[in-house]
mmCIF file of C-alpha atoms in Angstrom:
data_model
loop_
_atom_site.group_PDB
_atom_site.id
_atom_site.type_symbol
_atom_site.label_atom_id
_atom_site.label_comp_id
_atom_site.label_asym_id
_atom_site.label_seq_id
_atom_site.Cartn_x
_atom_site.Cartn_y
_atom_site.Cartn_z
ATOM 1 C CA MET A 1 155.976 80.944 69.733
ATOM 2 C CA LYS A 2 154.440 79.473 72.895
ATOM 3 C CA ILE A 3 156.803 77.268 74.884
ATOM 4 C CA THR A 4 154.766 74.435 76.396
ATOM 5 C CA ARG A 5 155.683 72.204 79.317
ATOM 6 C CA ALA A 6 155.762 69.216 76.988
ATOM 7 C CA ARG A 7 158.344 70.924 74.769
ATOM 8 C CA LEU A 8 160.500 71.822 77.761
ATOM 9 C CA ALA A 9 160.226 68.302 79.170
ATOM 10 C CA SER A 10 161.791 66.894 75.993
ATOM 11 C CA LEU A 11 164.978 68.884 76.590
ATOM 12 C CA ARG A 12 168.033 68.114 78.700
ATOM 13 C CA PRO A 13 168.485 70.133 81.928
ATOM 14 C CA PHE A 14 171.267 72.221 80.374
ATOM 15 C CA GLU A 15 169.058 73.031 77.392
ATOM 16 C CA ARG A 16 166.173 74.018 79.662
ATOM 17 C CA ALA A 17 168.541 76.331 81.555
ATOM 18 C CA VAL A 18 169.448 78.029 78.257
ATOM 19 C CA VAL A 19 165.759 78.479 77.475
ATOM 20 C CA ALA A 20 165.328 80.122 80.887
ATOM 21 C CA THR A 21 168.137 82.560 80.064
ATOM 22 C CA CYS A 22 166.634 83.391 76.680
ATOM 23 C CA ARG A 23 163.250 84.084 78.254
ATOM 24 C CA ALA A 24 164.572 86.090 81.201
ATOM 25 C CA ARG A 25 166.906 88.168 79.047
ATOM 26 C CA ASN A 26 164.571 88.535 76.061
ATOM 27 C CA LEU A 27 166.951 87.039 73.524
ATOM 28 C CA SER A 28 164.305 86.442 70.837
ATOM 29 C CA ILE A 29 165.476 83.042 69.632
ATOM 30 C CA SER A 30 161.963 81.974 68.649
ATOM 31 C CA GLN A 31 161.058 84.886 66.400
ATOM 32 C CA GLY A 32 162.995 83.943 63.285
ATOM 33 C CA PRO A 33 166.170 82.329 61.952
ATOM 34 C CA VAL A 34 169.131 82.302 64.360
ATOM 35 C CA LEU A 35 172.705 82.455 63.048
ATOM 36 C CA VAL A 36 175.166 80.687 65.361
ATOM 37 C CA ALA A 37 178.757 81.946 65.341
ATOM 38 C CA LEU A 38 180.642 78.633 65.240
ATOM 39 C CA SER A 39 184.392 78.521 65.810
ATOM 40 C CA GLY A 40 184.508 74.817 66.592
ATOM 41 C CA GLY A 41 185.613 75.421 70.188
ATOM 42 C CA PRO A 42 183.659 73.983 73.130
ATOM 43 C CA ASP A 43 181.461 77.011 73.786
ATOM 44 C CA SER A 44 180.268 77.531 70.222
ATOM 45 C CA THR A 45 179.929 73.771 69.685
ATOM 46 C CA ALA A 46 177.644 73.561 72.715
ATOM 47 C CA LEU A 47 175.714 76.599 71.465
ATOM 48 C CA ALA A 48 175.117 75.006 68.048
ATOM 49 C CA ALA A 49 174.003 71.746 69.668
ATOM 50 C CA VAL A 50 171.659 73.522 72.084
ATOM 51 C CA MET A 51 170.092 75.673 69.387
ATOM 52 C CA ALA A 52 169.539 72.610 67.202
ATOM 53 C CA ALA A 53 167.870 70.847 70.139
ATOM 54 C CA LEU A 54 165.644 73.867 70.775
ATOM 55 C CA ARG A 55 164.752 73.975 67.098
ATOM 56 C CA ASP A 56 163.837 70.278 67.135
ATOM 57 C CA ALA A 57 161.644 70.838 70.211
ATOM 58 C CA ALA A 58 159.930 73.784 68.454
ATOM 59 C CA VAL A 59 161.276 76.116 71.130
ATOM 60 C CA ALA A 60 163.498 78.060 68.713
ATOM 61 C CA GLY A 61 163.179 79.022 65.080
ATOM 62 C CA PRO A 62 165.343 77.787 62.183
ATOM 63 C CA VAL A 63 169.075 77.574 62.935
ATOM 64 C CA LEU A 64 172.064 78.117 60.689
ATOM 65 C CA ALA A 65 175.736 78.568 61.492
ATOM 66 C CA CYS A 66 178.714 80.524 60.251
ATOM 67 C CA HIS A 67 182.362 79.570 60.675
ATOM 68 C CA VAL A 68 184.832 82.418 60.160
ATOM 69 C CA ASP A 69 188.406 81.430 59.298
ATOM 70 C CA HIS A 70 190.767 84.271 60.269
ATOM 71 C CA GLN A 71 193.696 82.496 58.528
ATOM 72 C CA LEU A 72 195.992 83.353 61.438
ATOM 73 C CA ARG A 73 197.443 79.923 62.139
ATOM 74 C CA ALA A 74 198.297 76.710 60.367
ATOM 75 C CA GLY A 75 195.516 74.168 60.576
ATOM 76 C CA SER A 76 192.679 76.658 60.804
ATOM 77 C CA ALA A 77 191.009 75.026 57.804
ATOM 78 C CA ALA A 78 190.693 71.830 59.832
ATOM 79 C CA ASP A 79 188.481 73.684 62.301
ATOM 80 C CA GLY A 80 186.143 74.539 59.448
ATOM 81 C CA ALA A 81 186.016 70.895 58.399
ATOM 82 C CA ALA A 82 185.149 69.884 61.968
ATOM 83 C CA CYS A 83 182.371 72.467 61.974
ATOM 84 C CA GLU A 84 181.024 70.951 58.763
ATOM 85 C CA ASP A 85 180.898 67.504 60.369
ATOM 86 C CA LEU A 86 179.130 68.885 63.439
ATOM 87 C CA CYS A 87 176.570 70.831 61.439
ATOM 88 C CA ARG A 88 175.874 67.846 59.214
ATOM 89 C CA SER A 89 175.085 65.757 62.296
ATOM 90 C CA LEU A 90 172.821 68.505 63.656
ATOM 91 C CA ALA A 91 171.122 69.238 60.322
ATOM 92 C CA VAL A 92 172.250 72.857 60.576
ATOM 93 C CA PRO A 93 173.227 74.672 57.350
ATOM 94 C CA LEU A 94 176.784 76.025 57.603
ATOM 95 C CA HIS A 95 178.350 79.044 55.920
ATOM 96 C CA ARG A 96 182.173 79.085 55.820
ATOM 97 C CA VAL A 97 183.828 82.477 55.409
ATOM 98 C CA ARG A 98 187.498 83.444 55.161
ATOM 99 C CA VAL A 99 188.556 86.925 56.252
ATOM 100 C CA ASP A 100 191.729 88.964 56.122
ATOM 101 C CA VAL A 101 192.641 90.439 59.493
ATOM 102 C CA GLY A 102 194.162 93.921 59.423
ATOM 103 C CA GLY A 103 197.070 95.265 61.423
ATOM 104 C CA GLY A 104 197.246 96.755 64.898
ATOM 105 C CA ASN A 105 195.912 94.826 67.877
ATOM 106 C CA LEU A 106 195.574 91.327 66.445
ATOM 107 C CA GLN A 107 192.726 90.152 68.677
ATOM 108 C CA ALA A 108 190.728 93.352 68.193
ATOM 109 C CA ALA A 109 191.251 93.285 64.419
ATOM 110 C CA ALA A 110 190.192 89.641 64.240
ATOM 111 C CA ARG A 111 187.075 90.389 66.288
ATOM 112 C CA ARG A 112 186.076 93.261 63.998
ATOM 113 C CA ALA A 113 186.604 91.148 60.878
ATOM 114 C CA ARG A 114 184.633 88.277 62.408
ATOM 115 C CA TYR A 115 181.613 90.382 63.331
ATOM 116 C CA ARG A 116 181.571 92.059 59.927
ATOM 117 C CA ALA A 117 181.447 88.630 58.325
ATOM 118 C CA LEU A 118 178.736 87.394 60.688
ATOM 119 C CA ARG A 119 176.536 90.411 60.003
ATOM 120 C CA ARG A 120 176.968 90.010 56.269
ATOM 121 C CA VAL A 121 176.007 86.331 56.390
ATOM 122 C CA ALA A 122 173.056 87.102 58.674
ATOM 123 C CA ASP A 123 171.818 89.718 56.213
ATOM 124 C CA GLU A 124 172.171 87.374 53.265
ATOM 125 C CA ALA A 125 170.465 84.493 55.092
ATOM 126 C CA GLY A 126 167.692 86.577 56.631
ATOM 127 C CA ALA A 127 168.708 85.738 60.209
ATOM 128 C CA ARG A 128 167.061 87.963 62.807
ATOM 129 C CA VAL A 129 169.701 87.393 65.497
ATOM 130 C CA ILE A 130 173.335 86.293 65.708
ATOM 131 C CA ALA A 131 174.060 83.996 68.664
ATOM 132 C CA THR A 132 177.575 83.839 70.108
ATOM 133 C CA GLY A 133 178.953 81.366 72.624
ATOM 134 C CA HIS A 134 179.970 83.763 75.399
ATOM 135 C CA THR A 135 179.584 82.141 78.809
ATOM 136 C CA ARG A 136 179.413 83.126 82.451
ATOM 137 C CA THR A 137 183.093 82.188 82.652
ATOM 138 C CA ASP A 138 183.894 84.679 79.876
ATOM 139 C CA GLN A 139 181.830 87.269 81.725
ATOM 140 C CA ALA A 140 183.750 86.849 84.990
ATOM 141 C CA GLU A 141 187.113 86.991 83.207
ATOM 142 C CA THR A 142 186.081 90.149 81.355
ATOM 143 C CA VAL A 143 185.041 91.869 84.600
ATOM 144 C CA LEU A 144 188.455 91.152 86.123
ATOM 145 C CA LEU A 145 190.379 92.285 83.044
ATOM 146 C CA ARG A 146 188.477 95.561 82.902
ATOM 147 C CA LEU A 147 188.700 96.107 86.652
ATOM 148 C CA VAL A 148 192.495 96.075 86.595
ATOM 149 C CA ARG A 149 192.408 98.580 83.723
ATOM 150 C CA GLY A 150 190.365 100.996 85.827
ATOM 151 C CA ALA A 151 187.078 100.707 83.950
ATOM 152 C CA GLY A 152 183.908 102.415 85.135
ATOM 153 C CA ALA A 153 180.379 101.045 85.282
ATOM 154 C CA ARG A 154 180.021 100.723 81.511
ATOM 155 C CA GLY A 155 183.225 98.713 81.174
ATOM 156 C CA LEU A 156 182.545 96.556 84.226
ATOM 157 C CA ALA A 157 179.083 95.727 82.884
ATOM 158 C CA ALA A 158 181.255 93.607 80.559
ATOM 159 C CA ILE A 159 179.472 91.380 78.013
ATOM 160 C CA PRO A 160 175.816 92.355 77.496
ATOM 161 C CA PRO A 161 173.450 89.395 77.052
ATOM 162 C CA ARG A 162 172.038 91.263 74.083
ATOM 163 C CA ARG A 163 173.358 94.093 71.944
ATOM 164 C CA GLY A 164 171.337 94.841 68.862
ATOM 165 C CA ARG A 165 171.201 91.641 66.818
ATOM 166 C CA LEU A 166 173.824 89.885 68.945
ATOM 167 C CA VAL A 167 172.527 87.513 71.626
ATOM 168 C CA ARG A 168 174.388 85.341 74.153
ATOM 169 C CA PRO A 169 172.210 82.366 75.159
ATOM 170 C CA LEU A 170 175.027 80.757 77.220
ATOM 171 C CA ILE A 171 175.829 83.873 79.271
ATOM 172 C CA ASP A 172 174.471 82.305 82.499
ATOM 173 C CA ARG A 173 176.242 78.971 82.070
ATOM 174 C CA SER A 174 179.784 78.155 83.192
ATOM 175 C CA ARG A 175 182.418 76.503 81.037
ATOM 176 C CA ALA A 176 182.363 73.498 83.377
ATOM 177 C CA GLU A 177 178.643 73.053 82.636
ATOM 178 C CA ILE A 178 179.320 73.353 78.928
ATOM 179 C CA LEU A 179 182.013 70.669 78.957
ATOM 180 C CA ALA A 180 179.708 68.360 80.928
ATOM 181 C CA TYR A 181 176.954 68.945 78.364
ATOM 182 C CA LEU A 182 179.268 68.139 75.468
ATOM 183 C CA ARG A 183 180.396 64.925 77.155
ATOM 184 C CA ASP A 184 176.753 64.003 77.796
ATOM 185 C CA ARG A 185 175.962 64.554 74.108
ATOM 186 C CA GLY A 186 179.112 62.733 72.983
ATOM 187 C CA LEU A 187 180.272 65.788 71.024
ATOM 188 C CA GLY A 188 183.895 66.679 70.346
ATOM 189 C CA TRP A 189 185.366 70.110 69.768
ATOM 190 C CA CYS A 190 188.480 71.867 68.477
ATOM 191 C CA GLU A 191 191.152 73.323 70.731
ATOM 192 C CA ASP A 192 192.745 76.626 69.728
ATOM 193 C CA PRO A 193 196.430 76.409 70.758
ATOM 194 C CA SER A 194 196.507 80.170 71.367
ATOM 195 C CA ASN A 195 194.230 79.618 74.380
ATOM 196 C CA ALA A 196 197.111 77.964 76.216
ATOM 197 C CA THR A 197 199.759 80.631 75.728
ATOM 198 C CA PRO A 198 200.467 83.095 78.567
ATOM 199 C CA ARG A 199 200.988 85.769 75.920
ATOM 200 C CA PHE A 200 197.372 86.857 76.281
ATOM 201 C CA ASP A 201 196.087 88.371 79.534
ATOM 202 C CA ARG A 202 192.818 86.440 79.399
ATOM 203 C CA ASN A 203 194.645 83.122 79.353
ATOM 204 C CA ARG A 204 196.555 84.033 82.525
ATOM 205 C CA VAL A 205 193.378 85.197 84.227
ATOM 206 C CA ARG A 206 191.773 81.873 83.304
ATOM 207 C CA SER A 207 194.636 79.613 84.332
ATOM 208 C CA GLU A 208 196.105 81.532 87.290
ATOM 209 C CA VAL A 209 193.884 84.282 88.691
ATOM 210 C CA MET A 210 190.458 82.644 88.647
ATOM 211 C CA PRO A 211 191.599 79.417 90.371
ATOM 212 C CA LEU A 212 193.256 81.512 93.093
ATOM 213 C CA LEU A 213 190.150 83.629 93.613
ATOM 214 C CA GLU A 214 187.964 80.517 93.662
ATOM 215 C CA SER A 215 190.132 79.069 96.428
ATOM 216 C CA LEU A 216 189.701 82.268 98.435
ATOM 217 C CA ARG A 217 186.019 82.786 97.669
ATOM 218 C CA PRO A 218 184.151 79.763 96.291
ATOM 219 C CA GLY A 219 181.542 80.795 93.731
ATOM 220 C CA VAL A 220 183.507 83.870 92.664
ATOM 221 C CA GLU A 221 182.638 83.340 88.996
ATOM 222 C CA ALA A 222 178.919 83.692 89.668
ATOM 223 C CA SER A 223 179.574 86.685 91.946
ATOM 224 C CA LEU A 224 181.540 88.517 89.265
ATOM 225 C CA ALA A 225 178.862 87.807 86.667
ATOM 226 C CA ARG A 226 176.199 89.096 89.053
ATOM 227 C CA ALA A 227 178.245 92.272 89.611
ATOM 228 C CA ALA A 228 178.290 92.794 85.837
ATOM 229 C CA ASP A 229 174.486 92.559 85.721
ATOM 230 C CA LEU A 230 174.119 95.062 88.578
ATOM 231 C CA LEU A 231 176.568 97.504 87.012
ATOM 232 C CA ARG A 232 174.774 97.220 83.678
ATOM 233 C CA GLU A 233 171.577 98.376 85.382
ATOM 234 C CA ASP A 234 173.454 101.276 87.009
ATOM 235 C CA GLU A 235 174.920 102.226 83.647
ATOM 236 C CA ARG A 236 171.491 102.241 82.029
ATOM 237 C CA ALA A 237 170.155 104.547 84.735
ATOM 238 C CA LEU A 238 173.080 106.959 84.374
ATOM 239 C CA GLU A 239 172.804 106.922 80.578
ATOM 240 C CA ALA A 240 169.099 107.712 80.853
ATOM 241 C CA LEU A 241 169.934 110.770 82.960
ATOM 242 C CA ALA A 242 172.576 111.855 80.452
ATOM 243 C CA ARG A 243 170.056 111.440 77.646
ATOM 244 C CA THR A 244 167.699 113.927 79.314
ATOM 245 C CA LEU A 245 170.492 116.531 79.210
ATOM 246 C CA LEU A 246 171.679 115.683 75.699
ATOM 247 C CA PRO A 247 169.146 114.025 73.384
ATOM 248 C CA ARG A 248 170.578 111.834 70.626
ATOM 249 C CA GLY A 249 171.831 113.910 67.687
ATOM 250 C CA ALA A 250 172.318 117.136 69.673
ATOM 251 C CA GLU A 251 175.521 118.920 68.618
ATOM 252 C CA LYS A 252 176.031 121.023 71.742
ATOM 253 C CA VAL A 253 175.068 121.329 75.383
ATOM 254 C CA SER A 254 174.783 124.346 77.646
ATOM 255 C CA ARG A 255 177.321 124.730 80.443
ATOM 256 C CA ALA A 256 174.452 125.848 82.686
ATOM 257 C CA VAL A 257 172.605 122.557 82.050
ATOM 258 C CA LEU A 258 175.637 120.565 83.177
ATOM 259 C CA ASP A 259 176.500 122.667 86.238
ATOM 260 C CA GLY A 260 174.127 120.895 88.607
ATOM 261 C CA ALA A 261 174.542 117.397 87.191
ATOM 262 C CA PRO A 262 176.500 114.683 89.048
ATOM 263 C CA LEU A 263 180.012 114.049 87.754
ATOM 264 C CA ALA A 264 179.071 110.583 86.451
ATOM 265 C CA VAL A 265 176.263 112.083 84.359
ATOM 266 C CA ARG A 266 178.420 114.946 83.058
ATOM 267 C CA ALA A 267 181.047 112.457 81.923
ATOM 268 C CA ARG A 268 178.421 110.501 80.029
ATOM 269 C CA VAL A 269 177.166 113.650 78.343
ATOM 270 C CA VAL A 270 180.704 114.272 77.082
ATOM 271 C CA ARG A 271 180.902 110.726 75.751
ATOM 272 C CA ARG A 272 177.525 111.123 74.037
ATOM 273 C CA LEU A 273 178.731 114.321 72.371
ATOM 274 C CA TRP A 274 181.821 112.466 71.172
ATOM 275 C CA ARG A 275 179.798 109.564 69.811
ATOM 276 C CA ASP A 276 177.402 111.869 67.978
ATOM 277 C CA ALA A 277 180.296 113.882 66.518
ATOM 278 C CA THR A 278 182.402 110.901 65.414
ATOM 279 C CA GLY A 279 179.932 108.044 65.036
ATOM 280 C CA SER A 280 181.935 105.890 67.457
ATOM 281 C CA ARG A 281 182.728 105.456 71.135
ATOM 282 C CA ARG A 282 186.327 104.531 70.358
ATOM 283 C CA SER A 283 189.427 106.650 71.000
ATOM 284 C CA LEU A 284 187.985 108.849 73.761
ATOM 285 C CA ASP A 285 189.512 107.631 77.019
ATOM 286 C CA ALA A 286 188.990 108.688 80.630
ATOM 287 C CA GLY A 287 191.816 111.237 80.419
ATOM 288 C CA HIS A 288 190.161 112.998 77.507
ATOM 289 C CA VAL A 289 186.818 113.103 79.331
ATOM 290 C CA SER A 290 188.497 114.566 82.427
ATOM 291 C CA ALA A 291 190.152 117.261 80.307
ATOM 292 C CA VAL A 292 186.787 118.274 78.847
ATOM 293 C CA LEU A 293 185.207 118.390 82.298
ATOM 294 C CA ARG A 294 188.042 120.623 83.559
ATOM 295 C CA LEU A 295 187.414 122.873 80.574
ATOM 296 C CA LEU A 296 183.788 123.222 81.659
ATOM 297 C CA ASP A 297 184.870 124.156 85.175
ATOM 298 C CA ARG A 298 186.934 127.099 83.927
ATOM 299 C CA PRO A 299 185.194 130.422 83.339
ATOM 300 C CA GLY A 300 184.989 131.845 79.856
ATOM 301 C CA PRO A 301 185.717 130.248 76.483
ATOM 302 C CA GLY A 302 188.390 127.613 75.834
ATOM 303 C CA SER A 303 189.188 124.399 74.038
ATOM 304 C CA VAL A 304 191.079 121.122 74.443
ATOM 305 C CA SER A 305 192.466 118.833 71.758
ATOM 306 C CA LEU A 306 190.954 115.388 71.302
ATOM 307 C CA PRO A 307 191.953 112.379 69.174
ATOM 308 C CA GLY A 308 191.399 112.297 65.441
ATOM 309 C CA GLY A 309 191.851 116.008 64.873
ATOM 310 C CA ARG A 310 188.855 116.957 67.023
ATOM 311 C CA VAL A 311 188.545 119.622 69.704
ATOM 312 C CA ALA A 312 186.120 120.231 72.530
ATOM 313 C CA ALA A 313 185.309 123.916 72.572
ATOM 314 C CA VAL A 314 183.312 126.117 74.928
ATOM 315 C CA ARG A 315 181.917 129.250 73.307
ATOM 316 C CA ARG A 316 179.115 131.464 74.579
ATOM 317 C CA GLY A 317 178.495 129.050 77.434
ATOM 318 C CA GLU A 318 178.010 126.017 75.181
ATOM 319 C CA LEU A 319 180.152 122.907 74.748
ATOM 320 C CA ARG A 320 180.500 121.208 71.389
ATOM 321 C CA ILE A 321 182.945 118.748 69.810
ATOM 322 C CA LYS A 322 184.069 119.632 66.301
ATOM 323 C CA THR A 323 186.859 119.222 63.794
ATOM 324 C CA ALA A 324 189.905 121.319 64.675
#
């Protein structure tokens, strides 16, 4: 779909800025139906309104929305009702889904349940992409949270603007811009009371750490988001090098092949082996990777235990990850 000057001129400045992000980051909002993940909060409300405006200006394709009720707090059904009112005013079809959140880390479990539901609705509705309301503010907070946990380049790259079918059209916009846009449009939103509790690290980063950093270094939010973009490019380059040593689907790698590789590349080869053996990146932490690299540095055969009943074993000069 060709985006003409006349179409862009019909949009508000905030909406044109979102179009610029979608073009620069290749978010493919014009190539088919877009499913908006709509919680009812300010970010997703702004996203739904923007996408509807882009649809009306023939800049984006058809738009639909999905509200996922995690059933974790009293009053959550009211958020769904507010989403219905919003979508009715925007002429956006809305799917409402209720999910059961499993045990363990509550936020992580809720996120997994939410994305499963979004993918299912997208499949049923024929949506090519799923748009979420992540912002530049979210990006900066995520960089800080991962930095204090000791993350490497992949972790500090934080929230990718695109991952598979998921796209983030608001990733270059701040929350302050989003609130100004909502006020300009006369749109209300729902407030999640859990966003105000200091129980969650992100809330403390948002209310305490970021204001302090902004007072020390004005513009720190944009700087942190830019660092994430730069680290994402570094990560891609390092992953490409690792891929030359271990093509996707390979079950083993020669110790001799790894001997001359930089440490950062060797670590990524280990992680690729783990992903190919288990089908997931989860559970293998930096300590496990270090143990496998130490195993490679020792002469002769050997093995180290890994999570989930797996072992990394060196036999006949080759490293593989297998079931114990």
